[in-house]
PDB file of N, CA and C in Angstrom:
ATOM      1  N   UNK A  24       0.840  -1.181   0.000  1.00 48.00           N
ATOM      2  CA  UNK A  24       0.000   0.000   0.000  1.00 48.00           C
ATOM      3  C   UNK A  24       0.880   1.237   0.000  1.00 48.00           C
ATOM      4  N   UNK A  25       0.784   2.093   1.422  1.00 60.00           N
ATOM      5  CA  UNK A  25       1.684   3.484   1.074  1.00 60.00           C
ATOM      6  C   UNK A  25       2.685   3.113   2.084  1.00 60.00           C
ATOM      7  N   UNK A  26       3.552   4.190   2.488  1.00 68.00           N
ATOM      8  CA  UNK A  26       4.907   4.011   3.154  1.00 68.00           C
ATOM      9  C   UNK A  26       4.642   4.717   4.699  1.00 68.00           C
ATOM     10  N   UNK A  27       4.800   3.386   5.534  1.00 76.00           N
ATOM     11  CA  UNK A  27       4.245   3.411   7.059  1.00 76.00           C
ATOM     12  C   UNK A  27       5.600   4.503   8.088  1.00 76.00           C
ATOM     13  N   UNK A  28       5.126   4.398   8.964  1.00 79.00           N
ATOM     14  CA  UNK A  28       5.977   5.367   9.946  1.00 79.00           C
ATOM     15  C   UNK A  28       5.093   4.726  11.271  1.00 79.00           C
ATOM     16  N   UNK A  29       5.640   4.792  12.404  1.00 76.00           N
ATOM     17  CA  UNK A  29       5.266   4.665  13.888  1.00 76.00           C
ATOM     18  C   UNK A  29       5.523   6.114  14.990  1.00 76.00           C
ATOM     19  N   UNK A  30       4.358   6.584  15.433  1.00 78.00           N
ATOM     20  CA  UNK A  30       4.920   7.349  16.438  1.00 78.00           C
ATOM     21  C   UNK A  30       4.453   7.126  17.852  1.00 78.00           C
ATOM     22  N   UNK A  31       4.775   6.787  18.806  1.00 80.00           N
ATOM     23  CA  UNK A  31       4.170   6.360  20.083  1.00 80.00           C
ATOM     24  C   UNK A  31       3.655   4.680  19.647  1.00 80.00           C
ATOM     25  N   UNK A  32       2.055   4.970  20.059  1.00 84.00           N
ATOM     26  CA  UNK A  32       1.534   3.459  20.181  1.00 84.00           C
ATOM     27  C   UNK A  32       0.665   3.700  18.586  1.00 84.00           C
ATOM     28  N   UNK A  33       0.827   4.983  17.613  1.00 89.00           N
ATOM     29  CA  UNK A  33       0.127   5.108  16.263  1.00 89.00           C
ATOM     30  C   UNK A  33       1.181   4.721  15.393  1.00 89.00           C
ATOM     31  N   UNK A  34       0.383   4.313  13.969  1.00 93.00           N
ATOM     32  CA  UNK A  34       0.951   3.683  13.097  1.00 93.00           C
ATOM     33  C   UNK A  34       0.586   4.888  11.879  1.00 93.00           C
ATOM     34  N   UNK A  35       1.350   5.642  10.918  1.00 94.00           N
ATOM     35  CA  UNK A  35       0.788   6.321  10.191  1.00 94.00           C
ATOM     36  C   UNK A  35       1.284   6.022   8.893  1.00 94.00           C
ATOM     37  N   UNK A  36       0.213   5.766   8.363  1.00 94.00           N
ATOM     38  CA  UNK A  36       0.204   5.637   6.755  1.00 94.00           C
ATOM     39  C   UNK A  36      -0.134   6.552   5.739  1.00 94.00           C
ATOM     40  N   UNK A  37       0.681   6.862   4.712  1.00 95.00           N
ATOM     41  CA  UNK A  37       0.372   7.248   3.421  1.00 95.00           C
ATOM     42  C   UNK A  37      -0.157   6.854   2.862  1.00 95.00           C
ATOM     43  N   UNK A  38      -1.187   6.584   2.522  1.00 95.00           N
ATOM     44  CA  UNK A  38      -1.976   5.579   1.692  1.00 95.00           C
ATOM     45  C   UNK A  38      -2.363   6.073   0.038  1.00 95.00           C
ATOM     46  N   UNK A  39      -2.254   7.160  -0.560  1.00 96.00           N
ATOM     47  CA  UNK A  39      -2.783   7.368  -1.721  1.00 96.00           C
ATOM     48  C   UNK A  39      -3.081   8.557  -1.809  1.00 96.00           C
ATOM     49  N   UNK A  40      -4.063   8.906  -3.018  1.00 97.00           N
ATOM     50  CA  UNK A  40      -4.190  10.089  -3.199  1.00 97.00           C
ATOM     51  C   UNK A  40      -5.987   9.613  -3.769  1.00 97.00           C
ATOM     52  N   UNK A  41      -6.545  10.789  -3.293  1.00 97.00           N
ATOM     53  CA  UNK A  41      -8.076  10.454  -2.784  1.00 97.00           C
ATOM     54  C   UNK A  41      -8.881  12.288  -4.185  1.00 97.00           C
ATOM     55  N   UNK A  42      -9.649  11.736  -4.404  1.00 97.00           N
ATOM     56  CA  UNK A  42     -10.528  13.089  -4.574  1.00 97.00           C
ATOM     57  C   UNK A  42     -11.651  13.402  -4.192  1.00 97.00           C
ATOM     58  N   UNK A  43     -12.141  14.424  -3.902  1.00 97.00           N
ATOM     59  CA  UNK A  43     -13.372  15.290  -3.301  1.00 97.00           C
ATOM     60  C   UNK A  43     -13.638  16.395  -3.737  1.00 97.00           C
ATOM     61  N   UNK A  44     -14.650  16.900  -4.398  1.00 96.00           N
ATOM     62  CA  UNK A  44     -15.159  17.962  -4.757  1.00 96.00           C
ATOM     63  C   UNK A  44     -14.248  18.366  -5.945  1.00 96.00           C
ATOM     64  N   UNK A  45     -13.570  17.544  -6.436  1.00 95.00           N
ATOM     65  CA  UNK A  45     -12.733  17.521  -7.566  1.00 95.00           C
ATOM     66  C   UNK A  45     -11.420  18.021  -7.438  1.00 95.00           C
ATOM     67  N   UNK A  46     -11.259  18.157  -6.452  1.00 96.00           N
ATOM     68  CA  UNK A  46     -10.102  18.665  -6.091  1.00 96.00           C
ATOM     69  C   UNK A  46      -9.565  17.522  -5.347  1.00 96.00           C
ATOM     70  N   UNK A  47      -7.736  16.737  -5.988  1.00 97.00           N
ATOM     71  CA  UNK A  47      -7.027  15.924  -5.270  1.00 97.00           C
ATOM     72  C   UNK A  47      -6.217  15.933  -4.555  1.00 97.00           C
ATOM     73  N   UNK A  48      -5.893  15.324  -3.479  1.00 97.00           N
ATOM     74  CA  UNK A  48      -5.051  14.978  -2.291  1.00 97.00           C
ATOM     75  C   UNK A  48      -4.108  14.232  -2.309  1.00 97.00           C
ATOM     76  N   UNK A  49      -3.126  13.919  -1.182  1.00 97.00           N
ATOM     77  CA  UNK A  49      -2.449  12.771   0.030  1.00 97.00           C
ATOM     78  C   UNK A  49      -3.542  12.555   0.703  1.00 97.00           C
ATOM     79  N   UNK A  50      -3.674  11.355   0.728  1.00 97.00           N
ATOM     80  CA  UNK A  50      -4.249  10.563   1.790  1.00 97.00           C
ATOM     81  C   UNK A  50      -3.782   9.785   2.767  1.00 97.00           C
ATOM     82  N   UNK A  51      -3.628  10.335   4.629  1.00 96.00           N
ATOM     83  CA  UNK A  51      -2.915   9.947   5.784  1.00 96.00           C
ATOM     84  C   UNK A  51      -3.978   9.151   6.895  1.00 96.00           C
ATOM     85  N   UNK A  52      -3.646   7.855   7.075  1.00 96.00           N
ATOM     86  CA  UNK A  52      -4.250   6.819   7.989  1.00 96.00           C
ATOM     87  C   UNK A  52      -3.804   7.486   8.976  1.00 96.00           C
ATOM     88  N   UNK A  53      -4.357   6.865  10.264  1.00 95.00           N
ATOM     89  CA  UNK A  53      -3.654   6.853  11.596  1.00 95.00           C
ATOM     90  C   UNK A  53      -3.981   5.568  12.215  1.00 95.00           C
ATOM     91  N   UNK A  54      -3.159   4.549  12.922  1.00 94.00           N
ATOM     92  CA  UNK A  54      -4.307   3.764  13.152  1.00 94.00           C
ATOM     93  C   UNK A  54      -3.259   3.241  14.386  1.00 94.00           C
ATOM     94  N   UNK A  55      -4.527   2.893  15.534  1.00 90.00           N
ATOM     95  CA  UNK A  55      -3.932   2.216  16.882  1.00 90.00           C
ATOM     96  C   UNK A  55      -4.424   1.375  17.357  1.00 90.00           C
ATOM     97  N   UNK A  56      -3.128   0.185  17.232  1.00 88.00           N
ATOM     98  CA  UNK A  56      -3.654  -1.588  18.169  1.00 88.00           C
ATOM     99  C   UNK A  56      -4.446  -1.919  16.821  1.00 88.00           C
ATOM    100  N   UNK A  57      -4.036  -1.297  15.613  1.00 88.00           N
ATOM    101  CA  UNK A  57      -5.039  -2.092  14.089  1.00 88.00           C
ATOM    102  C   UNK A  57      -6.334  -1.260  13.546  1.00 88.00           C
ATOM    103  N   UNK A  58      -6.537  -0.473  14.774  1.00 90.00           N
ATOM    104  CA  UNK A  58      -7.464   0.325  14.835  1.00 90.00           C
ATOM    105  C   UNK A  58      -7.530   2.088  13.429  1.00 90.00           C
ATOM    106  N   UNK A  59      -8.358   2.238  12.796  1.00 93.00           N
ATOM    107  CA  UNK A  59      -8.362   3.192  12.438  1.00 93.00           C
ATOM    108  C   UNK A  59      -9.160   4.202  13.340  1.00 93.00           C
ATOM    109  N   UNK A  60      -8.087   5.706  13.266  1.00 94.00           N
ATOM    110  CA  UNK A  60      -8.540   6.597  14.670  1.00 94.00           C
ATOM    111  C   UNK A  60      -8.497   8.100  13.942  1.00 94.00           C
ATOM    112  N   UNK A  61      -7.560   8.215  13.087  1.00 95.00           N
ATOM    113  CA  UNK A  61      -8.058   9.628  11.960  1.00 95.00           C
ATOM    114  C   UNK A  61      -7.321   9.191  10.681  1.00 95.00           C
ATOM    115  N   UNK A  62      -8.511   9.563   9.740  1.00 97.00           N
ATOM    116  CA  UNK A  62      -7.743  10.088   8.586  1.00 97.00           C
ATOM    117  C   UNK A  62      -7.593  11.332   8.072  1.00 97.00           C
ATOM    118  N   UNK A  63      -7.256  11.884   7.037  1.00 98.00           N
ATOM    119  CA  UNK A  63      -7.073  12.821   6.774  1.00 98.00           C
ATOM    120  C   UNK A  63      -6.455  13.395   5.083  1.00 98.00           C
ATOM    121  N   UNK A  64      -7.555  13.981   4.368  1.00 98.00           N
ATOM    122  CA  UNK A  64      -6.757  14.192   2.927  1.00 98.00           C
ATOM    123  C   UNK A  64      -6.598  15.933   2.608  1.00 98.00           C
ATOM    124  N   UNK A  65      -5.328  15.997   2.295  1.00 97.00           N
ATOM    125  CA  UNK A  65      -5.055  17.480   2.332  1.00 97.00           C
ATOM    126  C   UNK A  65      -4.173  17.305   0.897  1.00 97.00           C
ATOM    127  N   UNK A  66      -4.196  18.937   0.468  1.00 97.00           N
ATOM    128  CA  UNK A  66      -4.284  19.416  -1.028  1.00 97.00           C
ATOM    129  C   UNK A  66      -2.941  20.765  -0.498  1.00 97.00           C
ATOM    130  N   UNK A  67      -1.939  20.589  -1.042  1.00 94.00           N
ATOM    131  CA  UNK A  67      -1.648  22.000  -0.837  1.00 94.00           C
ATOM    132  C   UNK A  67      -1.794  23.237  -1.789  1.00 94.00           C
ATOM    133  N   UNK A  68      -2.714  22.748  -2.299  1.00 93.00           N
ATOM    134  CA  UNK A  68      -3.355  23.828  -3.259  1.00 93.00           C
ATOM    135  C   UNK A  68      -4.952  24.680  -2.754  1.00 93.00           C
ATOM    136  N   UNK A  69      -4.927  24.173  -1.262  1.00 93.00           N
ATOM    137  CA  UNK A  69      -6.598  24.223  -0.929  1.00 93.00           C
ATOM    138  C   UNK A  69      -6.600  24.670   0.496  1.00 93.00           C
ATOM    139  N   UNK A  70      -7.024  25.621   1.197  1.00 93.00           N
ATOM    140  CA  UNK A  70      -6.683  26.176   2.526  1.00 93.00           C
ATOM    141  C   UNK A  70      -7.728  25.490   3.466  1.00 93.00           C
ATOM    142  N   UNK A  71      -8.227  24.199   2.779  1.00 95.00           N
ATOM    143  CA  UNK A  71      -9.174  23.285   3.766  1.00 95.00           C
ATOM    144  C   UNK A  71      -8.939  21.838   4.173  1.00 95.00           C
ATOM    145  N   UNK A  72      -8.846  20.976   4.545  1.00 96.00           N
ATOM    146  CA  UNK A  72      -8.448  19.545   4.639  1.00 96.00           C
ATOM    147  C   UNK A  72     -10.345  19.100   3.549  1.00 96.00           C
ATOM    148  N   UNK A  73      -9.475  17.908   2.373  1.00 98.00           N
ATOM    149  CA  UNK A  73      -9.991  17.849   1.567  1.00 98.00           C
ATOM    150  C   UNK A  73     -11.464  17.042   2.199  1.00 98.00           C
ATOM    151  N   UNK A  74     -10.727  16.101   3.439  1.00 98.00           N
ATOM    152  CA  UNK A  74     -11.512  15.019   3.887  1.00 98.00           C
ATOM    153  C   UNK A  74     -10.859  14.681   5.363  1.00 98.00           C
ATOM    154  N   UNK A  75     -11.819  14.392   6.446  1.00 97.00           N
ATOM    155  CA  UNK A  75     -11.319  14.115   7.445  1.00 97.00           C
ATOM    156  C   UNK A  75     -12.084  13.470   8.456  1.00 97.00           C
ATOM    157  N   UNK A  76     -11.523  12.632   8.774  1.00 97.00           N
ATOM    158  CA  UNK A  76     -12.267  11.513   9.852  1.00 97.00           C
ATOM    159  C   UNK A  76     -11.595  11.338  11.719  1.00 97.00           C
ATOM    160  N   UNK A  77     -12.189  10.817  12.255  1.00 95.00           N
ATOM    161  CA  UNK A  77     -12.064  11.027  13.819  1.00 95.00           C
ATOM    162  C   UNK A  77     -13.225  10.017  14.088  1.00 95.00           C
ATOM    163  N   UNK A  78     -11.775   8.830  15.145  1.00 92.00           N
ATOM    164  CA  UNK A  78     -12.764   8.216  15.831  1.00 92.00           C
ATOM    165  C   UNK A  78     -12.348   8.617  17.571  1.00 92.00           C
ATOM    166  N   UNK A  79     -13.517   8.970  17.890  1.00 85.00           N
ATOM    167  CA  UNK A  79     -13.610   9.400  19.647  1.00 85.00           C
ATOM    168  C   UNK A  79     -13.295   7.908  19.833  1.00 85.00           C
ATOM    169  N   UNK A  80     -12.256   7.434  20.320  1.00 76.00           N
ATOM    170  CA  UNK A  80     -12.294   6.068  21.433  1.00 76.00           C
ATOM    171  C   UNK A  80     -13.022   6.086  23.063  1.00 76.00           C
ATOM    172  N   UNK A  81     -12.895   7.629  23.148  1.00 80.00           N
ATOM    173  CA  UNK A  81     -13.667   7.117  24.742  1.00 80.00           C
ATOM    174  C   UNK A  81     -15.455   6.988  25.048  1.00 80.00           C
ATOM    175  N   UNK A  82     -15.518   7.480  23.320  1.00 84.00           N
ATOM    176  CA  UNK A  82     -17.219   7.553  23.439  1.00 84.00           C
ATOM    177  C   UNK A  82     -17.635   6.826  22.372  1.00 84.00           C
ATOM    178  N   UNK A  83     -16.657   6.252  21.698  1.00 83.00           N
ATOM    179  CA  UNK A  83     -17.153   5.093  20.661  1.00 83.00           C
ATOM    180  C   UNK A  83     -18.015   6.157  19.576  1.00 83.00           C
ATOM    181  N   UNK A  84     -17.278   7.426  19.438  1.00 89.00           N
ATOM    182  CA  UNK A  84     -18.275   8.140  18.197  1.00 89.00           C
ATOM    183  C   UNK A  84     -17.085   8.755  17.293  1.00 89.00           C
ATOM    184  N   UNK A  85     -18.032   8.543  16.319  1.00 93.00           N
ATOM    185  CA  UNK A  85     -16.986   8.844  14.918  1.00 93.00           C
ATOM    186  C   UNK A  85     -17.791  10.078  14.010  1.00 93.00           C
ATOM    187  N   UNK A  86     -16.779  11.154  13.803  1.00 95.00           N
ATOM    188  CA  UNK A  86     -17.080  12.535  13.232  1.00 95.00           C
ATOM    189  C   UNK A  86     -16.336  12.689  11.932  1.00 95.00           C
ATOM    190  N   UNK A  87     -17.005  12.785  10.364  1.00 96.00           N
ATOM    191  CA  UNK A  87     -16.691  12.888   8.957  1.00 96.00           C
ATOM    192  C   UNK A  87     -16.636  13.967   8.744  1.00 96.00           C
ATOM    193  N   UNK A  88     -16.075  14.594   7.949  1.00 96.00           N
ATOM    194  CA  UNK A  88     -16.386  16.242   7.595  1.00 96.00           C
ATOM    195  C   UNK A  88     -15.576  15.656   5.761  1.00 96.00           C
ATOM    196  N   UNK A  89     -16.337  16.077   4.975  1.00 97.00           N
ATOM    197  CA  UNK A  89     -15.697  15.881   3.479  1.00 97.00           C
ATOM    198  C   UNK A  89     -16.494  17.582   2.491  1.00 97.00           C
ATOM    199  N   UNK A  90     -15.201  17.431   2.057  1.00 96.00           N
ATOM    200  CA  UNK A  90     -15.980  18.898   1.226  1.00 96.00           C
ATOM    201  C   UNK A  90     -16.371  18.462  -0.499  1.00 96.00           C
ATOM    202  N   UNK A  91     -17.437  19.249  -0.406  1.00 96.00           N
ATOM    203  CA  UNK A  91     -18.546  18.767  -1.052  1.00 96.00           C
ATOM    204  C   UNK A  91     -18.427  19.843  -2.693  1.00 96.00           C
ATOM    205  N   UNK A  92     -17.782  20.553  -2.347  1.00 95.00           N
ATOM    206  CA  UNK A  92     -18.229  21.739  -3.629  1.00 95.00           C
ATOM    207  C   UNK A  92     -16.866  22.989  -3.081  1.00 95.00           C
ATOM    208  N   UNK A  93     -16.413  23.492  -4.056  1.00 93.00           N
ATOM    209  CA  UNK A  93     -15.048  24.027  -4.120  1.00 93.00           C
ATOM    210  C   UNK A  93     -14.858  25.150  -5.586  1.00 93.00           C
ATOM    211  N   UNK A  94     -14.600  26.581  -5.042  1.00 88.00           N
ATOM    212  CA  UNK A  94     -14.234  27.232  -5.741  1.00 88.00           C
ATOM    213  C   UNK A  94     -13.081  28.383  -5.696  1.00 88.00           C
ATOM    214  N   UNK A  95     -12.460  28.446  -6.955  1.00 80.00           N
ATOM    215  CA  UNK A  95     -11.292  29.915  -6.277  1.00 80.00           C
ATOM    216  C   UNK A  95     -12.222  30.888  -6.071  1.00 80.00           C
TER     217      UNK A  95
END
């Protein structure tokens, strides 16, 4: 897949390049004990994160935010 790194007890992956609202990214895993806990796709052409995920572990809730529509 993409090219891993470890920091603490997280594992972070590069995984690809993702699109949203037509506008493309890097796409960054995070994941702990196997677990996926954020992702994240960013553009450095775009002053927004393209796509982004969050899992709360202490409340078992998970928050998406993806952008939908994009203009200069």
């Amino acid at each position: 897949m993409g090219d891993n790194t470890a920091i603490g007890n997280f594992e972070i992956e590069a995984s690809g390049r993702k699109t949203f609202a037509g506008q493309t990214g890097n796409n960054l895993l995070m994941r702990m004990d196997d677990n996926l806990v954020y992702e994240v796709c960013l553009s450095p052409d775009i002053p927004v994160n393209l796509y982004s995920y969050t899992f709360d572990q202490f409340d078992d809730d998970e928050f998406r935010v993806k952008l939908t529509e994009y203009s200069d």
